[in-house]
PDB file of C-alpha atoms in Angstrom:
ATOM      1  CA  MET A  30     -18.683 -29.403  15.531  1.00 83.00           C
ATOM      2  CA  ALA A  31     -21.534 -30.106  17.938  1.00 92.00           C
ATOM      3  CA  ASP A  32     -23.364 -33.414  18.066  1.00 96.00           C
ATOM      4  CA  VAL A  33     -27.128 -33.717  18.386  1.00 97.00           C
ATOM      5  CA  ILE A  34     -27.756 -36.220  21.169  1.00 98.00           C
ATOM      6  CA  LEU A  35     -31.015 -37.871  22.129  1.00 98.00           C
ATOM      7  CA  TYR A  36     -30.555 -38.596  25.859  1.00 98.00           C
ATOM      8  CA  ILE A  37     -33.831 -40.006  27.137  1.00 98.00           C
ATOM      9  CA  ALA A  38     -35.447 -42.583  29.416  1.00 97.00           C
ATOM     10  CA  SER A  39     -37.993 -45.080  28.185  1.00 98.00           C
ATOM     11  CA  SER A  40     -39.989 -47.859  29.773  1.00 98.00           C
ATOM     12  CA  LEU A  41     -39.066 -51.392  28.727  1.00 98.00           C
ATOM     13  CA  ASP A  42     -42.101 -51.380  26.440  1.00 98.00           C
ATOM     14  CA  GLY A  43     -40.991 -48.153  24.732  1.00 97.00           C
ATOM     15  CA  TYR A  44     -42.908 -45.298  26.385  1.00 97.00           C
ATOM     16  CA  ILE A  45     -41.418 -41.964  27.477  1.00 97.00           C
ATOM     17  CA  ALA A  46     -44.565 -40.848  29.299  1.00 96.00           C
ATOM     18  CA  ASP A  47     -47.584 -42.625  30.728  1.00 96.00           C
ATOM     19  CA  HIS A  48     -51.119 -42.494  29.297  1.00 95.00           C
ATOM     20  CA  THR A  49     -51.684 -39.060  30.908  1.00 94.00           C
ATOM     21  CA  GLY A  50     -48.430 -37.681  29.522  1.00 92.00           C
ATOM     22  CA  GLY A  51     -46.815 -37.828  32.954  1.00 93.00           C
ATOM     23  CA  VAL A  52     -43.325 -38.976  33.852  1.00 95.00           C
ATOM     24  CA  GLU A  53     -43.849 -39.570  37.578  1.00 94.00           C
ATOM     25  CA  TRP A  54     -43.093 -43.242  36.927  1.00 96.00           C
ATOM     26  CA  LEU A  55     -39.431 -42.172  36.663  1.00 95.00           C
ATOM     27  CA  ASP A  56     -39.370 -40.831  40.231  1.00 93.00           C
ATOM     28  CA  ARG A  57     -38.474 -44.156  41.814  1.00 92.00           C
ATOM     29  CA  PHE A  58     -35.414 -44.438  39.560  1.00 93.00           C
ATOM     30  CA  ASN A  59     -34.229 -40.978  40.594  1.00 86.00           C
ATOM     31  CA  GLN A  60     -34.379 -41.967  44.270  1.00 78.00           C
ATOM     32  CA  VAL A  61     -31.622 -44.593  44.115  1.00 72.00           C
ATOM     33  CA  GLY A  62     -28.739 -42.097  44.207  1.00 82.00           C
ATOM     34  CA  GLU A  63     -27.672 -42.731  40.619  1.00 88.00           C
ATOM     35  CA  ASP A  64     -27.363 -39.885  38.113  1.00 92.00           C
ATOM     36  CA  TYR A  65     -26.984 -42.173  35.059  1.00 95.00           C
ATOM     37  CA  GLY A  66     -24.091 -40.043  33.778  1.00 94.00           C
ATOM     38  CA  TYR A  67     -26.373 -37.011  33.605  1.00 95.00           C
ATOM     39  CA  GLY A  68     -24.011 -34.570  35.335  1.00 94.00           C
ATOM     40  CA  VAL A  69     -21.118 -35.231  32.973  1.00 96.00           C
ATOM     41  CA  PHE A  70     -23.473 -35.270  29.993  1.00 97.00           C
ATOM     42  CA  LEU A  71     -25.048 -31.906  30.903  1.00 96.00           C
ATOM     43  CA  GLU A  72     -21.611 -30.264  31.280  1.00 96.00           C
ATOM     44  CA  GLY A  73     -20.982 -30.946  27.577  1.00 96.00           C
ATOM     45  CA  VAL A  74     -24.333 -29.538  26.448  1.00 97.00           C
ATOM     46  CA  GLY A  75     -24.693 -25.944  25.276  1.00 96.00           C
ATOM     47  CA  THR A  76     -28.170 -26.006  23.763  1.00 97.00           C
ATOM     48  CA  LEU A  77     -31.350 -27.940  24.527  1.00 98.00           C
ATOM     49  CA  LEU A  78     -34.143 -28.565  22.033  1.00 98.00           C
ATOM     50  CA  MET A  79     -37.602 -29.488  23.277  1.00 97.00           C
ATOM     51  CA  GLY A  80     -41.206 -29.420  22.227  1.00 95.00           C
ATOM     52  CA  ALA A  81     -43.794 -27.193  23.886  1.00 95.00           C
ATOM     53  CA  ARG A  82     -45.382 -29.999  25.939  1.00 93.00           C
ATOM     54  CA  THR A  83     -42.003 -31.087  27.271  1.00 95.00           C
ATOM     55  CA  TYR A  84     -41.193 -27.462  28.130  1.00 96.00           C
ATOM     56  CA  ARG A  85     -44.460 -27.022  30.037  1.00 93.00           C
ATOM     57  CA  GLN A  86     -43.878 -30.288  31.859  1.00 93.00           C
ATOM     58  CA  VAL A  87     -40.341 -29.326  32.932  1.00 94.00           C
ATOM     59  CA  ARG A  88     -41.587 -25.901  34.061  1.00 94.00           C
ATOM     60  CA  GLY A  89     -44.085 -27.713  36.289  1.00 90.00           C
ATOM     61  CA  PHE A  90     -41.299 -29.544  38.159  1.00 89.00           C
ATOM     62  CA  GLY A  91     -40.258 -26.391  40.042  1.00 88.00           C
ATOM     63  CA  ASP A  92     -36.850 -24.744  39.652  1.00 91.00           C
ATOM     64  CA  TRP A  93     -35.547 -24.641  36.091  1.00 94.00           C
ATOM     65  CA  PRO A  94     -32.962 -27.448  35.905  1.00 94.00           C
ATOM     66  CA  TYR A  95     -31.088 -26.064  32.879  1.00 95.00           C
ATOM     67  CA  ARG A  96     -29.689 -22.771  34.185  1.00 93.00           C
ATOM     68  CA  GLY A  97     -26.988 -21.350  31.961  1.00 91.00           C
ATOM     69  CA  LYS A  98     -28.099 -23.414  28.966  1.00 95.00           C
ATOM     70  CA  ARG A  99     -29.766 -22.051  25.856  1.00 96.00           C
ATOM     71  CA  THR A 100     -33.144 -23.763  25.493  1.00 97.00           C
ATOM     72  CA  ILE A 101     -35.015 -23.662  22.208  1.00 97.00           C
ATOM     73  CA  VAL A 102     -38.681 -24.556  22.533  1.00 98.00           C
ATOM     74  CA  PHE A 103     -40.446 -25.685  19.359  1.00 96.00           C
ATOM     75  CA  THR A 104     -43.839 -24.012  19.572  1.00 95.00           C
ATOM     76  CA  HIS A 105     -46.253 -21.892  17.592  1.00 92.00           C
ATOM     77  CA  GLY A 106     -46.861 -19.892  20.769  1.00 92.00           C
ATOM     78  CA  ASP A 107     -44.413 -18.301  23.160  1.00 92.00           C
ATOM     79  CA  VAL A 108     -42.488 -19.472  26.206  1.00 94.00           C
ATOM     80  CA  GLY A 109     -44.283 -17.090  28.570  1.00 91.00           C
ATOM     81  CA  SER A 110     -43.269 -13.805  30.129  1.00 90.00           C
ATOM     82  CA  ASP A 111     -41.773 -15.679  33.098  1.00 91.00           C
ATOM     83  CA  ALA A 112     -39.603 -17.934  30.903  1.00 94.00           C
ATOM     84  CA  PRO A 113     -36.284 -19.016  32.369  1.00 95.00           C
ATOM     85  CA  ASN A 114     -33.225 -17.086  31.223  1.00 93.00           C
ATOM     86  CA  GLY A 115     -32.036 -18.560  27.925  1.00 93.00           C
ATOM     87  CA  ALA A 116     -35.385 -20.129  26.907  1.00 96.00           C
ATOM     88  CA  VAL A 117     -36.719 -18.954  23.550  1.00 96.00           C
ATOM     89  CA  ALA A 118     -39.604 -19.974  21.316  1.00 96.00           C
ATOM     90  CA  TYR A 119     -38.901 -21.245  17.813  1.00 97.00           C
ATOM     91  CA  SER A 120     -41.313 -22.187  15.049  1.00 95.00           C
ATOM     92  CA  GLY A 121     -38.997 -22.451  12.060  1.00 93.00           C
ATOM     93  CA  ASP A 122     -37.317 -25.264  10.196  1.00 95.00           C
ATOM     94  CA  LEU A 123     -35.424 -27.815  12.328  1.00 97.00           C
ATOM     95  CA  ALA A 124     -32.797 -28.575   9.670  1.00 96.00           C
ATOM     96  CA  SER A 125     -31.768 -24.943   9.156  1.00 96.00           C
ATOM     97  CA  LEU A 126     -31.687 -24.336  12.918  1.00 97.00           C
ATOM     98  CA  LEU A 127     -29.424 -27.353  13.453  1.00 96.00           C
ATOM     99  CA  GLU A 128     -27.146 -26.237  10.626  1.00 94.00           C
ATOM    100  CA  ARG A 129     -26.687 -22.844  12.327  1.00 94.00           C
ATOM    101  CA  LEU A 130     -26.238 -24.368  15.778  1.00 95.00           C
ATOM    102  CA  ARG A 131     -23.685 -26.941  14.618  1.00 93.00           C
ATOM    103  CA  ALA A 132     -21.668 -24.269  12.818  1.00 91.00           C
ATOM    104  CA  ASN A 133     -21.594 -21.903  15.779  1.00 91.00           C
ATOM    105  CA  THR A 134     -20.973 -24.079  18.829  1.00 89.00           C
ATOM    106  CA  SER A 135     -18.611 -26.766  19.956  1.00 90.00           C
ATOM    107  CA  GLN A 136     -20.889 -27.902  22.788  1.00 96.00           C
ATOM    108  CA  ASP A 137     -23.412 -30.650  22.144  1.00 97.00           C
ATOM    109  CA  ILE A 138     -27.088 -30.141  21.399  1.00 98.00           C
ATOM    110  CA  TRP A 139     -29.463 -32.142  23.593  1.00 98.00           C
ATOM    111  CA  LEU A 140     -32.658 -33.260  21.920  1.00 98.00           C
ATOM    112  CA  VAL A 141     -34.735 -33.517  25.111  1.00 97.00           C
ATOM    113  CA  GLY A 142     -38.051 -34.504  23.546  1.00 92.00           C
ATOM    114  CA  GLY A 143     -40.901 -35.054  22.994  1.00 92.00           C
ATOM    115  CA  SER A 144     -41.771 -37.739  20.552  1.00 93.00           C
ATOM    116  CA  GLU A 145     -42.927 -35.396  17.753  1.00 93.00           C
ATOM    117  CA  LEU A 146     -39.661 -33.446  17.791  1.00 95.00           C
ATOM    118  CA  ILE A 147     -37.701 -36.698  17.926  1.00 96.00           C
ATOM    119  CA  ALA A 148     -39.597 -37.942  14.854  1.00 94.00           C
ATOM    120  CA  GLN A 149     -38.835 -34.692  13.007  1.00 94.00           C
ATOM    121  CA  ALA A 150     -35.136 -35.014  13.815  1.00 95.00           C
ATOM    122  CA  MET A 151     -35.120 -38.642  12.691  1.00 95.00           C
ATOM    123  CA  ALA A 152     -36.860 -37.713   9.433  1.00 93.00           C
ATOM    124  CA  ILE A 153     -33.920 -35.487   8.497  1.00 94.00           C
ATOM    125  CA  ASN A 154     -31.358 -37.918   9.985  1.00 93.00           C
ATOM    126  CA  ALA A 155     -30.172 -35.205  12.375  1.00 95.00           C
ATOM    127  CA  ILE A 156     -29.461 -37.275  15.495  1.00 96.00           C
ATOM    128  CA  ASP A 157     -25.786 -38.148  15.857  1.00 96.00           C
ATOM    129  CA  GLU A 158     -26.023 -40.150  19.064  1.00 97.00           C
ATOM    130  CA  TYR A 159     -28.842 -42.037  20.750  1.00 98.00           C
ATOM    131  CA  ARG A 160     -28.495 -42.541  24.513  1.00 98.00           C
ATOM    132  CA  ILE A 161     -31.568 -44.544  25.469  1.00 98.00           C
ATOM    133  CA  PHE A 162     -32.052 -45.485  29.116  1.00 98.00           C
ATOM    134  CA  THR A 163     -34.391 -48.454  29.306  1.00 98.00           C
ATOM    135  CA  MET A 164     -36.038 -48.507  32.708  1.00 98.00           C
ATOM    136  CA  PRO A 165     -37.269 -51.770  34.264  1.00 98.00           C
ATOM    137  CA  ILE A 166     -40.963 -50.970  34.139  1.00 98.00           C
ATOM    138  CA  LEU A 167     -43.793 -51.829  31.746  1.00 98.00           C
ATOM    139  CA  LEU A 168     -46.293 -48.984  31.294  1.00 98.00           C
ATOM    140  CA  LYS A 169     -48.543 -50.788  28.762  1.00 97.00           C
ATOM    141  CA  ASP A 170     -49.721 -47.463  27.306  1.00 96.00           C
ATOM    142  CA  GLY A 171     -48.564 -43.891  26.893  1.00 96.00           C
ATOM    143  CA  VAL A 172     -46.445 -41.691  24.672  1.00 95.00           C
ATOM    144  CA  PRO A 173     -44.135 -43.886  22.575  1.00 96.00           C
ATOM    145  CA  LEU A 174     -40.491 -42.950  22.215  1.00 96.00           C
ATOM    146  CA  PHE A 175     -40.646 -43.854  18.552  1.00 94.00           C
ATOM    147  CA  GLY A 176     -44.159 -43.404  17.242  1.00 86.00           C
ATOM    148  CA  PRO A 177     -45.713 -44.718  14.064  1.00 83.00           C
ATOM    149  CA  GLY A 178     -44.335 -43.398  10.820  1.00 81.00           C
ATOM    150  CA  ILE A 179     -40.810 -42.656  12.013  1.00 87.00           C
ATOM    151  CA  THR A 180     -37.979 -42.811   9.547  1.00 85.00           C
ATOM    152  CA  ALA A 181     -35.723 -45.888   9.606  1.00 89.00           C
ATOM    153  CA  VAL A 182     -32.235 -45.122  10.906  1.00 91.00           C
ATOM    154  CA  ASN A 183     -29.244 -47.465  10.960  1.00 93.00           C
ATOM    155  CA  LEU A 184     -27.350 -47.399  14.240  1.00 96.00           C
ATOM    156  CA  ASP A 185     -24.000 -48.653  15.465  1.00 97.00           C
ATOM    157  CA  LEU A 186     -23.911 -49.845  19.097  1.00 98.00           C
ATOM    158  CA  LYS A 187     -21.061 -48.102  20.943  1.00 98.00           C
ATOM    159  CA  GLU A 188     -21.674 -48.875  24.592  1.00 98.00           C
ATOM    160  CA  VAL A 189     -23.975 -50.643  27.045  1.00 98.00           C
ATOM    161  CA  ASN A 190     -24.126 -49.663  30.707  1.00 97.00           C
ATOM    162  CA  SER A 191     -26.211 -51.156  33.494  1.00 97.00           C
ATOM    163  CA  PHE A 192     -27.167 -49.506  36.770  1.00 96.00           C
ATOM    164  CA  ARG A 193     -28.131 -50.666  40.271  1.00 93.00           C
ATOM    165  CA  SER A 194     -31.717 -49.593  39.614  1.00 94.00           C
ATOM    166  CA  GLY A 195     -31.988 -52.187  36.844  1.00 95.00           C
ATOM    167  CA  ALA A 196     -31.857 -49.526  34.133  1.00 97.00           C
ATOM    168  CA  VAL A 197     -29.752 -50.164  31.045  1.00 98.00           C
ATOM    169  CA  GLU A 198     -28.206 -47.480  28.846  1.00 98.00           C
ATOM    170  CA  LEU A 199     -27.839 -48.289  25.159  1.00 98.00           C
ATOM    171  CA  ARG A 200     -25.554 -45.851  23.393  1.00 98.00           C
ATOM    172  CA  TYR A 201     -25.645 -45.755  19.597  1.00 98.00           C
ATOM    173  CA  ARG A 202     -24.128 -43.603  16.855  1.00 97.00           C
ATOM    174  CA  SER A 203     -25.944 -42.954  13.637  1.00 95.00           C
ATOM    175  CA  VAL A 204     -24.298 -45.010  10.885  1.00 91.00           C
ATOM    176  CA  ARG A 205     -24.094 -41.899   8.712  1.00 74.00           C
ATOM    177  CA  GLN A 206     -21.421 -40.792  11.197  1.00 48.00           C
ATOM    178  CA  ALA A 207     -18.986 -43.432   9.915  1.00 45.00           C
ATOM    179  CA  GLY A 208     -15.618 -41.803   9.534  1.00 43.00           C
ATOM    180  CA  ARG A 209     -16.546 -38.783  11.644  1.00 43.00           C
ATOM    181  CA  SER A 210     -14.589 -38.687  14.859  1.00 40.00           C
ATOM    182  CA  ALA A 211     -16.677 -39.520  17.902  1.00 42.00           C
ATOM    183  CA  LYS A 212     -16.455 -37.355  21.042  1.00 45.00           C
ATOM    184  CA  SER A 213     -14.499 -40.035  22.844  1.00 41.00           C
ATOM    185  CA  GLY A 214     -11.833 -40.000  20.131  1.00 42.00           C
ATOM    186  CA  GLU A 215     -12.846 -43.335  18.670  1.00 42.00           C
ATOM    187  CA  SER A 216     -13.889 -43.737  15.086  1.00 38.00           C
ATOM    188  CA  ALA A 217     -17.600 -44.325  14.751  1.00 36.00           C
ATOM    189  CA  GLY A 218     -17.756 -46.891  12.070  1.00 36.00           C
TER     190      GLY A 218
END
């Protein structure tokens, strides 16, 4: 059964985008020759979930970085006539979509963002694993990773990794996963 994984970078003060919604502040961390485990992570992903703003932002970066991956964009609009292969619009219920995806794939589901979609997933306790990369920068303002009104979730720390850039990865499993076998073969509990 597939896991839903939140794999995301955040500033030390908890923002995933700056006050304009931009993520250019991450560029300097991408220049250090470190992939933060991204390549291995992406190999295990079959489906990406993202909000419309995140989709538009990624489209603005140039070449589509998720070739060969199904991408479901949560939007009340469409993904555009020039949408990358595999990108589809979705405006239905998150819980029922995840139920279908989990039942029909063994590859993981990457919850890319943004903060509204993350909050929706947290509200239904749908995130199995949180992989939060805390970057050594203070933005002071912007789009919070966890905005006001999010649902409380109990987490179990599984791993901490540090990188040359000063970034730190905190890897958690949702406590509701106790007893369910983790991907690494260890018991999460």
